[in-house]
C-alpha positions as YAML, in Angstrom:
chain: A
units: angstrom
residues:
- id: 1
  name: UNK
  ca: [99.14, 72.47, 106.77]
- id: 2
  name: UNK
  ca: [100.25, 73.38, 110.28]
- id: 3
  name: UNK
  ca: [102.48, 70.74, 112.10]
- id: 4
  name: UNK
  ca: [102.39, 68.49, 109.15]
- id: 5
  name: UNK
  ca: [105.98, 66.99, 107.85]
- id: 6
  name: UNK
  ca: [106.52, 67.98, 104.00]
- id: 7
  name: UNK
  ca: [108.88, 64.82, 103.83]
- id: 8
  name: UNK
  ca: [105.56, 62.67, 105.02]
- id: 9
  name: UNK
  ca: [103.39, 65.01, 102.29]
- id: 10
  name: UNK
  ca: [105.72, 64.10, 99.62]
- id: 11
  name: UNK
  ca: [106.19, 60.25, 100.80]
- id: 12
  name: UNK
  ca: [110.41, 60.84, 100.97]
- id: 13
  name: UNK
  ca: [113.24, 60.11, 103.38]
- id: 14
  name: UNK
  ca: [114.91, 63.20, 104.53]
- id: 15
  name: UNK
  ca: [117.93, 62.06, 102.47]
- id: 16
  name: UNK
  ca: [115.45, 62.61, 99.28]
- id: 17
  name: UNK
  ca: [117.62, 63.99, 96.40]
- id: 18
  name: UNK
  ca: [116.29, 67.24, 94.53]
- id: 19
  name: UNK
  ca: [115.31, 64.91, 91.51]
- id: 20
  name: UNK
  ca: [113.42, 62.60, 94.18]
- id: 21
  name: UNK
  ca: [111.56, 65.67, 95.55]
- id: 22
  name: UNK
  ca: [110.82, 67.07, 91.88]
- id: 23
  name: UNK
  ca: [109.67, 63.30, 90.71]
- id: 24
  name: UNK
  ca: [107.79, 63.23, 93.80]
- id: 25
  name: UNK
  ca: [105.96, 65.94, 93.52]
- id: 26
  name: UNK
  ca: [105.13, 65.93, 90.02]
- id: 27
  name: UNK
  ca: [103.45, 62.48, 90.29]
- id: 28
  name: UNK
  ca: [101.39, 63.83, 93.37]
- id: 29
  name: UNK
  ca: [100.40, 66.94, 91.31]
- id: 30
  name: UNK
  ca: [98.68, 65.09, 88.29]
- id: 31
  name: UNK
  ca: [97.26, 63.24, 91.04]
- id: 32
  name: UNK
  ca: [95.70, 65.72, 93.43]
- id: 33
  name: UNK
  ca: [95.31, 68.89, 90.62]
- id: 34
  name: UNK
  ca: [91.63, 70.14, 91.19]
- id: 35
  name: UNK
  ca: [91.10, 70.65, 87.55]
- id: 36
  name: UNK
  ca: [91.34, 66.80, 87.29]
- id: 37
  name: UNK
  ca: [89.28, 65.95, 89.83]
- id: 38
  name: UNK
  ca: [85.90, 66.88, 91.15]
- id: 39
  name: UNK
  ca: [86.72, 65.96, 95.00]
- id: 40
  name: UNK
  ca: [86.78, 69.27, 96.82]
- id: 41
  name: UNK
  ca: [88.95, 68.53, 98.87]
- id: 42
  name: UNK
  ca: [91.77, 67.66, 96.19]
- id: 43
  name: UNK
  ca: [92.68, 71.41, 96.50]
- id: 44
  name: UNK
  ca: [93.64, 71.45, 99.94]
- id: 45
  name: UNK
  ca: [95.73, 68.67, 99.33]
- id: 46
  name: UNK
  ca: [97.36, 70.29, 96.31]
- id: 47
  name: UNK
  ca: [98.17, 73.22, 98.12]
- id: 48
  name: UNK
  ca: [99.72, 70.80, 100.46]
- id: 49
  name: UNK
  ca: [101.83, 69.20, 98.48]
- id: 50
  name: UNK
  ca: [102.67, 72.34, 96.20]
- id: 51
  name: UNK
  ca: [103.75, 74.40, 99.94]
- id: 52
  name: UNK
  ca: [106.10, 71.06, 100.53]
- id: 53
  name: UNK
  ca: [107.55, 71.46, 97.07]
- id: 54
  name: UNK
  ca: [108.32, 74.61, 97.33]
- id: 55
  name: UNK
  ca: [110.40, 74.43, 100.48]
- id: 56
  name: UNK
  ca: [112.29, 71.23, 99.76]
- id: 57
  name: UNK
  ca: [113.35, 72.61, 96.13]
- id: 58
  name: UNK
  ca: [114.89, 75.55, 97.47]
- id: 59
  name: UNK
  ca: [118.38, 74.63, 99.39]
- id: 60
  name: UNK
  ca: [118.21, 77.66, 101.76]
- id: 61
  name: UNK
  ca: [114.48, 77.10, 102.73]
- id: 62
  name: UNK
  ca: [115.08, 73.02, 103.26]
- id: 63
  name: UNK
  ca: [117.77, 73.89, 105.38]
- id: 64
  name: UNK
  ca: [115.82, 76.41, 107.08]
- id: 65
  name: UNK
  ca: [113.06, 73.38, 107.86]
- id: 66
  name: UNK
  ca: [115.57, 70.95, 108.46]
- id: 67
  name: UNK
  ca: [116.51, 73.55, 111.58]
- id: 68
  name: UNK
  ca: [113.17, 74.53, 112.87]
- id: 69
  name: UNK
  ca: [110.93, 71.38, 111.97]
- id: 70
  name: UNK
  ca: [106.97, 71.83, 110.28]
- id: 71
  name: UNK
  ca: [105.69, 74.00, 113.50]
- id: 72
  name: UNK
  ca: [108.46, 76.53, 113.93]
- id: 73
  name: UNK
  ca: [108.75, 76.52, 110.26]
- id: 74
  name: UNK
  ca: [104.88, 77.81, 109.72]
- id: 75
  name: UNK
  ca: [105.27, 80.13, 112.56]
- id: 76
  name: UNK
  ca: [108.37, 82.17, 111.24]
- id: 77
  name: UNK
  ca: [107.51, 82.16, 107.07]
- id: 78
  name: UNK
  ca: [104.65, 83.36, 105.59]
- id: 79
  name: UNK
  ca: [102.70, 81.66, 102.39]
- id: 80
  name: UNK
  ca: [104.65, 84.57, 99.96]
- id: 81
  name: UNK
  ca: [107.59, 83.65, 102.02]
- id: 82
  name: UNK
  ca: [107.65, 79.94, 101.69]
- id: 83
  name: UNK
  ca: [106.34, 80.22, 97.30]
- id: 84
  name: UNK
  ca: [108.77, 83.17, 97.02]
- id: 85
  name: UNK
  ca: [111.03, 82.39, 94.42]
- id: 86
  name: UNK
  ca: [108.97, 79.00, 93.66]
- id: 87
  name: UNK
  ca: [109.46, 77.85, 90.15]
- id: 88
  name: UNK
  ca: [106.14, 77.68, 88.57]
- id: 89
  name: UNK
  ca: [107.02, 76.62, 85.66]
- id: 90
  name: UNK
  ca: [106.51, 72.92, 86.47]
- id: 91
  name: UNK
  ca: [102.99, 73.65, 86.41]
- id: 92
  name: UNK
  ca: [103.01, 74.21, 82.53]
- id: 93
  name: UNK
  ca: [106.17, 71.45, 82.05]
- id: 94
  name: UNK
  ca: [103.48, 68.91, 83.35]
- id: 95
  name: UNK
  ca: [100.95, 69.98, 81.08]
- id: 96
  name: UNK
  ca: [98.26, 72.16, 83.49]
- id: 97
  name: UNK
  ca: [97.13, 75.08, 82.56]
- id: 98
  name: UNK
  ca: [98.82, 79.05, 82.77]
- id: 99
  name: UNK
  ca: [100.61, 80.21, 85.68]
- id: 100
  name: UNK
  ca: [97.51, 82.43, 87.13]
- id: 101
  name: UNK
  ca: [95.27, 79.99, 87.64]
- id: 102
  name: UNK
  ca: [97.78, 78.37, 90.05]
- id: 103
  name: UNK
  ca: [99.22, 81.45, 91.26]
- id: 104
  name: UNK
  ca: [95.70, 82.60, 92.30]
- id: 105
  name: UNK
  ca: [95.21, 79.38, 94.06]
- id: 106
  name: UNK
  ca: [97.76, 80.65, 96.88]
- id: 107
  name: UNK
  ca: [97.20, 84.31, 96.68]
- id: 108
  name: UNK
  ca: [93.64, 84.80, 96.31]
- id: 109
  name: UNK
  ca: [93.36, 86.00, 92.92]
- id: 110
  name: UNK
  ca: [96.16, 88.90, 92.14]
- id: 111
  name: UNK
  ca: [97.91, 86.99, 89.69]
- id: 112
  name: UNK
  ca: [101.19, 87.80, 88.26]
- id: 113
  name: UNK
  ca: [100.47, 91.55, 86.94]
- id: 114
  name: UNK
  ca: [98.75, 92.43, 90.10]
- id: 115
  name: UNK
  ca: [98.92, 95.37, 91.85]
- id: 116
  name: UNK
  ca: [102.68, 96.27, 92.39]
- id: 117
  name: UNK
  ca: [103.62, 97.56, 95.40]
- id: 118
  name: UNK
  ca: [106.38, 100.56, 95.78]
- id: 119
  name: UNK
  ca: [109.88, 100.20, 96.73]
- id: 120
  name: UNK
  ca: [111.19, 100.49, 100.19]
- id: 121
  name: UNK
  ca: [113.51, 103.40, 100.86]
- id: 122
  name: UNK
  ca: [116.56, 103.43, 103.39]
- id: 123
  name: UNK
  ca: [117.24, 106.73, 105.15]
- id: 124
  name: UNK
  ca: [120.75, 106.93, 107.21]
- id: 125
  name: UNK
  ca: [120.26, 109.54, 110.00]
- id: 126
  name: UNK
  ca: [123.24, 110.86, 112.79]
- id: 127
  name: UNK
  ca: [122.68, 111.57, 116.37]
- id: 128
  name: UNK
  ca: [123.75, 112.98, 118.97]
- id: 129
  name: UNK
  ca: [124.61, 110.15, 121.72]
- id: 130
  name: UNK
  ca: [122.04, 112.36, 124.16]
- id: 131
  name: UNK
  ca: [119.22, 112.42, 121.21]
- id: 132
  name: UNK
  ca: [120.10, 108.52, 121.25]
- id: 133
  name: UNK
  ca: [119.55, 108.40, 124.73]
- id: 134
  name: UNK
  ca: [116.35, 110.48, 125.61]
- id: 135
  name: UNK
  ca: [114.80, 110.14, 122.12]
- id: 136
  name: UNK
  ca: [114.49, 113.00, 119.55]
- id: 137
  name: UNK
  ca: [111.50, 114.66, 116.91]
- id: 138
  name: UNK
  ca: [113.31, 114.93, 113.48]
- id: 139
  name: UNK
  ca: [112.87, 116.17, 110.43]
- id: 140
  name: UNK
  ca: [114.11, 114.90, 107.07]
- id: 141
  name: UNK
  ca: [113.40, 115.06, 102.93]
- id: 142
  name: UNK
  ca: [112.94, 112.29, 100.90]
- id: 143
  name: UNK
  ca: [112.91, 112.02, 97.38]
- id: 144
  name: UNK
  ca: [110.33, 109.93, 96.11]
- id: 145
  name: UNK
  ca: [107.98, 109.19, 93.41]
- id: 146
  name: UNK
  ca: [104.67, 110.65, 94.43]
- id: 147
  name: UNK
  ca: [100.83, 110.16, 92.97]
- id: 148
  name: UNK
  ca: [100.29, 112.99, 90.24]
- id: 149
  name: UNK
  ca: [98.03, 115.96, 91.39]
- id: 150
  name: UNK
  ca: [97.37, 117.04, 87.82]
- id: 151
  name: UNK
  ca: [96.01, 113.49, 86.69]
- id: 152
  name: UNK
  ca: [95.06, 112.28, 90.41]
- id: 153
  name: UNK
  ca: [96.92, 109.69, 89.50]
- id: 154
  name: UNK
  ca: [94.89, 108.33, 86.36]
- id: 155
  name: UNK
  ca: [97.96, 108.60, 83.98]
- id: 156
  name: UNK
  ca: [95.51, 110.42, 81.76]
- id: 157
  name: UNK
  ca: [94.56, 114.04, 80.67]
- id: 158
  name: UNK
  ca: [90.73, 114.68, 81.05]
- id: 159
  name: UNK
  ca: [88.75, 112.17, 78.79]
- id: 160
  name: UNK
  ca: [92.39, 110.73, 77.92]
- id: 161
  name: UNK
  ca: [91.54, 107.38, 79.11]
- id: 162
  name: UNK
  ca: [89.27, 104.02, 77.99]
- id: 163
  name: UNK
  ca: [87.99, 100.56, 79.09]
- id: 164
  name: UNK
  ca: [90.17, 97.70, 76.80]
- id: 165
  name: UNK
  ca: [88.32, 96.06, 74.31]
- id: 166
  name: UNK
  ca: [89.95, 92.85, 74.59]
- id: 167
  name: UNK
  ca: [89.37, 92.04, 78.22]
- id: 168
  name: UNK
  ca: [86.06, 94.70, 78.18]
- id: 169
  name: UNK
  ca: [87.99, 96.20, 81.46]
- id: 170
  name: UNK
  ca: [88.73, 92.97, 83.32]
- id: 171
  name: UNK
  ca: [92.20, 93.15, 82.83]
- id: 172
  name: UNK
  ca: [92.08, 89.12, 82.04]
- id: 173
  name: UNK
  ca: [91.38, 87.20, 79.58]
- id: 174
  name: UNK
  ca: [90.32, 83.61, 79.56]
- id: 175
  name: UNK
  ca: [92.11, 81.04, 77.36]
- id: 176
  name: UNK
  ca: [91.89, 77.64, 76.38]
- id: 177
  name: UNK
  ca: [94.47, 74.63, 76.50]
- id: 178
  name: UNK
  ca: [94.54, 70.85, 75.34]
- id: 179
  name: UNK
  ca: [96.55, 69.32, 77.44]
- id: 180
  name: UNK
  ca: [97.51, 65.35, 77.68]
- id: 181
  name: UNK
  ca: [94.19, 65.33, 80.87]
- id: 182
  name: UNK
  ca: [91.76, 67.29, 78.73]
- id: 183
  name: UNK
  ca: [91.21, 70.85, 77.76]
- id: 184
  name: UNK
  ca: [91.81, 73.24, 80.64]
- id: 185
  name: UNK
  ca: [90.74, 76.83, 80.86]
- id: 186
  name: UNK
  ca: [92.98, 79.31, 82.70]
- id: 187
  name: UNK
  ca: [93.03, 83.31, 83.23]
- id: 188
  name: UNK
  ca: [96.12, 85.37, 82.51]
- id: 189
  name: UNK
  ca: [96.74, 89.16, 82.22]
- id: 190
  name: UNK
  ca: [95.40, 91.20, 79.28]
- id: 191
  name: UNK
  ca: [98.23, 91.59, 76.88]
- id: 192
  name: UNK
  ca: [96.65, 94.53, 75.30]
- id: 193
  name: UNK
  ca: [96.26, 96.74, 78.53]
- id: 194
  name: UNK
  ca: [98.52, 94.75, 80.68]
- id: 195
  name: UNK
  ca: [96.24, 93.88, 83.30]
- id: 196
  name: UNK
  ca: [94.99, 97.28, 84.06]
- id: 197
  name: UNK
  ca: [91.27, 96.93, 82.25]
- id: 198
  name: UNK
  ca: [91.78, 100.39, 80.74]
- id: 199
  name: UNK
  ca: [94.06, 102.04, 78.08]
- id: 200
  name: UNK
  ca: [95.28, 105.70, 78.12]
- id: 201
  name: UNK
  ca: [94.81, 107.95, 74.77]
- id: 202
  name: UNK
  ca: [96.02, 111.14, 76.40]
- id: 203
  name: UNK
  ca: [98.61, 111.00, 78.61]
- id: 204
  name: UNK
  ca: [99.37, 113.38, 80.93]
- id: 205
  name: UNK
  ca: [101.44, 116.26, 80.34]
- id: 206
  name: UNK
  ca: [103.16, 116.23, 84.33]
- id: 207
  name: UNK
  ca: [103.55, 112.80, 84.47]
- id: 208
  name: UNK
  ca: [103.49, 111.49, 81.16]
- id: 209
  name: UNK
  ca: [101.11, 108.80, 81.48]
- id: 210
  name: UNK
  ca: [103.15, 107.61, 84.77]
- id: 211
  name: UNK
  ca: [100.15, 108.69, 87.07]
- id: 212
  name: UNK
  ca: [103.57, 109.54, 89.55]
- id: 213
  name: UNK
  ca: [105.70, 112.53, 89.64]
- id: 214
  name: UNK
  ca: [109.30, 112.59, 91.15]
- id: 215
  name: UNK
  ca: [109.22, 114.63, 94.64]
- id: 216
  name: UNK
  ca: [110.92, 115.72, 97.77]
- id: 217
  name: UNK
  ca: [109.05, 114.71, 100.66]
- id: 218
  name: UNK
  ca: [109.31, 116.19, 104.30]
- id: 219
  name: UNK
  ca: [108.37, 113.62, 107.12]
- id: 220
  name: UNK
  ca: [109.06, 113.99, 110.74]
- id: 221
  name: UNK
  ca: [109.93, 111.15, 112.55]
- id: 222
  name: UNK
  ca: [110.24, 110.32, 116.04]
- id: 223
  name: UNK
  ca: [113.67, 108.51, 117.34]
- id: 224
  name: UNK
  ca: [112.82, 106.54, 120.61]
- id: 225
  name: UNK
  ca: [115.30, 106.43, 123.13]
- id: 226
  name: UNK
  ca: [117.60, 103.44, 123.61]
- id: 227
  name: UNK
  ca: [118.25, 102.97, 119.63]
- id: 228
  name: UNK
  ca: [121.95, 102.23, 118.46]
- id: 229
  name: UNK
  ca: [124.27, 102.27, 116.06]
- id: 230
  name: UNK
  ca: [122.11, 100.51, 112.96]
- id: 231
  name: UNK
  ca: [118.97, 100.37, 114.89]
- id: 232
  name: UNK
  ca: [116.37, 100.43, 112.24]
- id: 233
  name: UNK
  ca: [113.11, 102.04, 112.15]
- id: 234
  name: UNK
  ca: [110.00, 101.08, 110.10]
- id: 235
  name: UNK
  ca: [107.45, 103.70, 108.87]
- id: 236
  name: UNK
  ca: [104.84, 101.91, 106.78]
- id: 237
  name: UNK
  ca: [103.67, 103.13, 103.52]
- id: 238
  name: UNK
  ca: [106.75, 106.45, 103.44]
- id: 239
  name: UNK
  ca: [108.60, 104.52, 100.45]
- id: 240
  name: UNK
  ca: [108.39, 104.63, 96.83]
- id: 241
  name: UNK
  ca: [104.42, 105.10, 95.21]
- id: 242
  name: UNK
  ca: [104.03, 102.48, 92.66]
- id: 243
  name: UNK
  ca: [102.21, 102.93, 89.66]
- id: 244
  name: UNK
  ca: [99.37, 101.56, 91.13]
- id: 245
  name: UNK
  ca: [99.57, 103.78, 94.13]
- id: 246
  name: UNK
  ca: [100.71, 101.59, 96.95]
- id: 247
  name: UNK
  ca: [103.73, 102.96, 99.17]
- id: 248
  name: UNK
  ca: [106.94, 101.07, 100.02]
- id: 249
  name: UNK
  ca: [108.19, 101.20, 103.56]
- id: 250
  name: UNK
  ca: [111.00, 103.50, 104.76]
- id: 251
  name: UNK
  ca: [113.61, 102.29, 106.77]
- id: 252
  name: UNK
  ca: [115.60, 104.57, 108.92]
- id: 253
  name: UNK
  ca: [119.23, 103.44, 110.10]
- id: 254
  name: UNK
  ca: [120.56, 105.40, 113.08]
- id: 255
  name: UNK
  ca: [124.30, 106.51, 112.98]
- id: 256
  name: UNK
  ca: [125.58, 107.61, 116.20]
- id: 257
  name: UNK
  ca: [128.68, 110.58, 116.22]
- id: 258
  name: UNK
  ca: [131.46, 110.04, 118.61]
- id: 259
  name: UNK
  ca: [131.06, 111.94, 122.20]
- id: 260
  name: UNK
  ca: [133.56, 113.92, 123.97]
- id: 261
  name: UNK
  ca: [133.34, 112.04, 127.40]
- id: 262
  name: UNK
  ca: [131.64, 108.99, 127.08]
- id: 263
  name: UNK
  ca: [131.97, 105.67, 125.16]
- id: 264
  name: UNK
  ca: [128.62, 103.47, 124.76]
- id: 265
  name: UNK
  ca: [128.63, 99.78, 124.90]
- id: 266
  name: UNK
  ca: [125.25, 98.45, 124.56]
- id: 267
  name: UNK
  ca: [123.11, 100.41, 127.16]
- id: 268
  name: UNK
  ca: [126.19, 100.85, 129.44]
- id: 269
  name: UNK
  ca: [128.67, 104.18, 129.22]
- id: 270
  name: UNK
  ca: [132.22, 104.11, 129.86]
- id: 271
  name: UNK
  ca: [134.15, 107.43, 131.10]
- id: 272
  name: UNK
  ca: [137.88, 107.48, 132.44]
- id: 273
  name: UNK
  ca: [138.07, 110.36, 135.03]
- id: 274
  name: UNK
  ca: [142.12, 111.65, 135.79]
- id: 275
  name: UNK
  ca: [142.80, 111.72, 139.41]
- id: 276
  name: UNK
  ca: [146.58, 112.79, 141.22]
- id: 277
  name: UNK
  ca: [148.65, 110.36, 143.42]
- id: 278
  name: UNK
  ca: [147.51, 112.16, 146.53]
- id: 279
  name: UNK
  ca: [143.75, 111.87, 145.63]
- id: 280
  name: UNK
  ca: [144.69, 108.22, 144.98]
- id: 281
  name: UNK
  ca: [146.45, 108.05, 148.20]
- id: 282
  name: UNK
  ca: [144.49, 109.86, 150.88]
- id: 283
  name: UNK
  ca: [141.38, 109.42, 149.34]
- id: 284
  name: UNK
  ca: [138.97, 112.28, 147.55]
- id: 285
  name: UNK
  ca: [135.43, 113.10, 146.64]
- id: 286
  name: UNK
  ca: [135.37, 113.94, 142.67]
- id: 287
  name: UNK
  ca: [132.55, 115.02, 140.36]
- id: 288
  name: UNK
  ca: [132.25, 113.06, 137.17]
- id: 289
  name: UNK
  ca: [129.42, 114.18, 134.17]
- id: 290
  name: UNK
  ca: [126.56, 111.72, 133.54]
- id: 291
  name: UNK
  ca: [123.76, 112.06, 130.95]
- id: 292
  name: UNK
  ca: [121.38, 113.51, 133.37]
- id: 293
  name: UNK
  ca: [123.67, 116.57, 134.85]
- id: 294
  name: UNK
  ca: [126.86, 115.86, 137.39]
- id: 295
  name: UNK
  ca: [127.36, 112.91, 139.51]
- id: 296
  name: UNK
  ca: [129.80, 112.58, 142.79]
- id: 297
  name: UNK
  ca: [131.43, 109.79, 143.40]
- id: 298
  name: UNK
  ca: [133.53, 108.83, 146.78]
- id: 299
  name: UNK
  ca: [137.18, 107.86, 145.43]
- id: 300
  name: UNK
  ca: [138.75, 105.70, 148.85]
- id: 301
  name: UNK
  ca: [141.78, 105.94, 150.52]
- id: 302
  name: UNK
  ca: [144.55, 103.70, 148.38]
- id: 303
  name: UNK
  ca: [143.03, 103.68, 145.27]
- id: 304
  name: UNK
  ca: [144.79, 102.06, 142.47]
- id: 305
  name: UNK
  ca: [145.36, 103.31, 138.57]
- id: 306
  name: UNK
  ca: [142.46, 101.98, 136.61]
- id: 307
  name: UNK
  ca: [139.98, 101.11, 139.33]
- id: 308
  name: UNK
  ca: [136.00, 101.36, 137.92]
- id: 309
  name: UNK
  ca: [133.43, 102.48, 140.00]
- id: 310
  name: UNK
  ca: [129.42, 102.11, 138.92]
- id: 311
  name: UNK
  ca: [127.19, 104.55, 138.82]
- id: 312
  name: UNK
  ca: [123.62, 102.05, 138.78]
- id: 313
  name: UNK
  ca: [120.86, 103.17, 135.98]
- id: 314
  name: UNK
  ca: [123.26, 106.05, 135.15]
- id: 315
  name: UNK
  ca: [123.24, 104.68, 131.41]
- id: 316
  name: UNK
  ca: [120.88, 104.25, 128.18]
- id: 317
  name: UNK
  ca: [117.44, 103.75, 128.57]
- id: 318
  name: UNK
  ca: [116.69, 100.58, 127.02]
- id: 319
  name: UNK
  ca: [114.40, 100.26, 123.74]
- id: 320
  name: UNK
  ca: [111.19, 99.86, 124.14]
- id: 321
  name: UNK
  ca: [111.63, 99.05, 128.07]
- id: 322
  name: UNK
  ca: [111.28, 101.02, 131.38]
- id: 323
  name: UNK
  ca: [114.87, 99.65, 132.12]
- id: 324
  name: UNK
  ca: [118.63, 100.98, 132.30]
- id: 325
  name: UNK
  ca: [122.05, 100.61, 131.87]
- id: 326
  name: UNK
  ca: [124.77, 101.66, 134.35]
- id: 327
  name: UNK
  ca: [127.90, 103.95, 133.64]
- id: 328
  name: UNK
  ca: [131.20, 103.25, 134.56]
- id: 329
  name: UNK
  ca: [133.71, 105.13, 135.35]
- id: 330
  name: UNK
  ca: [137.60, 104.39, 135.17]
- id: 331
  name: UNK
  ca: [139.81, 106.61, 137.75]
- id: 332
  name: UNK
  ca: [143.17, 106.68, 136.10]
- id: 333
  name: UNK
  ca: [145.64, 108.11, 138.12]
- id: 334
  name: UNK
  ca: [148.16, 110.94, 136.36]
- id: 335
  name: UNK
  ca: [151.81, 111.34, 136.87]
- id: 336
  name: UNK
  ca: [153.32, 114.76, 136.86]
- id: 337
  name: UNK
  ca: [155.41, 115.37, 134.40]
- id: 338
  name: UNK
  ca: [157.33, 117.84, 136.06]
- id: 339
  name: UNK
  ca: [157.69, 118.49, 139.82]
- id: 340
  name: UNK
  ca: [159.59, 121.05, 142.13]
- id: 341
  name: UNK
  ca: [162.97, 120.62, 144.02]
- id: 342
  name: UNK
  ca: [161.41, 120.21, 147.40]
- id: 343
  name: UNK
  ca: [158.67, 117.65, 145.76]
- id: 344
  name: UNK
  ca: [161.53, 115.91, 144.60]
- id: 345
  name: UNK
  ca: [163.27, 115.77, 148.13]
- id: 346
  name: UNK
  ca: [159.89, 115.18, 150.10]
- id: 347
  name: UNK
  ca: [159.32, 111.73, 147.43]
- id: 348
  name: UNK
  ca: [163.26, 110.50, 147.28]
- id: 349
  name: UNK
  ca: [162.57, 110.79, 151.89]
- id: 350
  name: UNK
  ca: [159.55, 108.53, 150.82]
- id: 351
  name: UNK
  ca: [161.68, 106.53, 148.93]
- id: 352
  name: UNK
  ca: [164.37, 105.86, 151.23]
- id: 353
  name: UNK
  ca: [161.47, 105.35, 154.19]
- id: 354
  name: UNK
  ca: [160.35, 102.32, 151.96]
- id: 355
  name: UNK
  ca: [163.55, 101.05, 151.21]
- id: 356
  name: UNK
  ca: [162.52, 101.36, 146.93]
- id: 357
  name: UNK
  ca: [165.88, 102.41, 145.23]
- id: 358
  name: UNK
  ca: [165.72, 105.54, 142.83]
- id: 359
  name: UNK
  ca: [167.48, 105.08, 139.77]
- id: 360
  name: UNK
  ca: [169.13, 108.07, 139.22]
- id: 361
  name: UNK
  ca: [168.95, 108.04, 135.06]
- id: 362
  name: UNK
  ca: [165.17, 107.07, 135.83]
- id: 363
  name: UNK
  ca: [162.96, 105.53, 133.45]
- id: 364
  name: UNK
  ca: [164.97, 105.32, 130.30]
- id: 365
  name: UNK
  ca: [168.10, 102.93, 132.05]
- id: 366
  name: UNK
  ca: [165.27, 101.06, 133.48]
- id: 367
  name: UNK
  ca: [163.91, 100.41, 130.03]
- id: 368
  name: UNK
  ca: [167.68, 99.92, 128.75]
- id: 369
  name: UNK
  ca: [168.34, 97.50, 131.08]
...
């Protein structure tokens, strides 16, 4: 239902209450609900009107529309993202039939004891602000929940397992409803074997009828270079192994440690270099580390405290681009704490050359005063 408006699908205003929305709705679903009529293209419609409900009855996801409008809308959120959390119930309070038959309508038939898939995992790693940089191979162990070897996974010792008699393996059974419209037939998971079509009589000793076994896992992963503090990295199918042997996704979170020269700000470095009053003054050549080995940089005549000087591409590699950052670096020049008699002499002659007064108590009656 691309492009279409779900306030136009449900014939509302945009100032629609949620009890307008709901009493919409529920008068469009006895209308347009394929098991009460034979018009093919009744489901389409319902599916139409049931995707609009389920937006507009959720706060955060109307206000999410409200932003984006019907075509950004379908291009950011999936179907499970816009019936996640949907309320299905209303399909029974208006007297249609079980929750699978309508759940299968959207999702092609797994119904509400499908197949389960795994947990994701989170993995915090540290690195080195050079292994950031260039990229780095690592190794780590995971504990996880991984498919039984003894059992391959069946749950079952040898011979230990059986099809269900009540659903003869399905895993569903068909019942029957009268309902205000008629009697309706819907599908819903076998109580018996819980969906599953088979039963276990022997479990197994490793995993006790689990079919999945508690493990550490070793995976090597590779860091590209650019990431950040909380970059996070996706490797499908490393999580958690459900019961019905379909992996989560691990996420990795980098942590970067402090470094000893440099400070990172996005793909940019920062460094503050020391320099003395006469490299200020007449001007020096000093060498200043980089990423990539030693850098010089060309400090001019009259340089002030605190001047910064770029070094271009000198910085981060950028994710997942061929790009750089620069590094900058902060010449800070440093007073002597202590100098000689004739230093002293040679910078009062200065002194009196420039006509600045020397207070003779120095910095602390300045600070008094």
């Amino acid at each position: 239902m691309a492009n279409k408006d779900y306030y136009e699908v449900l014939g509302l205003q945009k100032k629609a209450s949620k009890e307008e929305i709901k009493k919409a709705y529920k008068q469009l679903a006895k209308k347009y609900h394929p098991d009460l009529s034979k018009d093919s293209s009744t489901t389409e419609k319902f599916k139409e009107i049931s995707a609009a409900y389920a937006v507009l009855s959720d706060d955060q996801k109307r206000a999410q529309y409200d932003q984006f409008g019907p075509e950004a809308f379908d291009q950011r959120f999936s179907r499970e993202d816009i019936f996640r959390d949907f309320d299905f119930d209303i399909f029974r309070n208006a007297g249609f039939g079980g929750f699978d038959n309508i759940f299968d309508m959207f999702f092609g038939g797994k119904g509400r004891r499908g197949q389960q898939r795994g947990m994701d995992l989170q993995y915090d790693i540290k690195l080195t602000l050079e292994e950031a940089a260039f990229g780095v191979e690592k190794e780590i162990t995971i504990p996880r929940h991984e498919t039984c070897e003894s059992c391959t996974g069946t749950g079952a010792e040898k011979g230990g397992i059986e099809t269900c008699e009540d659903c003869k393996g399905q895993g569903r059974v068909q019942n029957n409803k009268r309902t205000p419209f008629g009697m309706f037939a819907y599908v819903s998971p076998c109580r018996d074997c819980h969906g599953k079509g088979k039963k276990i009589t022997k479990p197994c000793a490793s995993c006790k009828g689990k079919s999945v076994v508690k493990k550490e896992r070793k995976i090597k992963i590779n860091i590209p270079a650019g990431v950040d503090n909380g970059t996070q990295i996706r490797l499908s199918g490393e999580g958690e192994i459900s019961e019905d042997h379909i992996a989560g996704d691990l996420y990795i979170t980098t942590h970067l440690e402090p470094h000893k020269h440099f400070e990172r700000e996005g793909y940019d470095l920062h460094l503050e270099k020391e320099i003395s009053i006469i490299q200020a003054i007449f001007g020096t050549k000093i060498v200043v580390p980089t990423l990539e080995g030693k850098e010089t940089i060309s400090i001019p005549a009259g340089t002030q405290s605190h001047t910064i000087f770029t070094l271009k591409n000198k910085g981060i590699k950028r994710l997942q681009s061929s790009g750089k950052g620069d590094q900058y670096v902060k010449v800070v020049i440093a007073i002597p704490k202590k100098i000689s008699k004739k230093q002293k002499e040679i910078l009062e002659t200065y002194a009196k050359e420039t006509g600045e007064k020397i207070e003779k108590k120095g910095f602390l009656k300045k600070i008094l005063e």
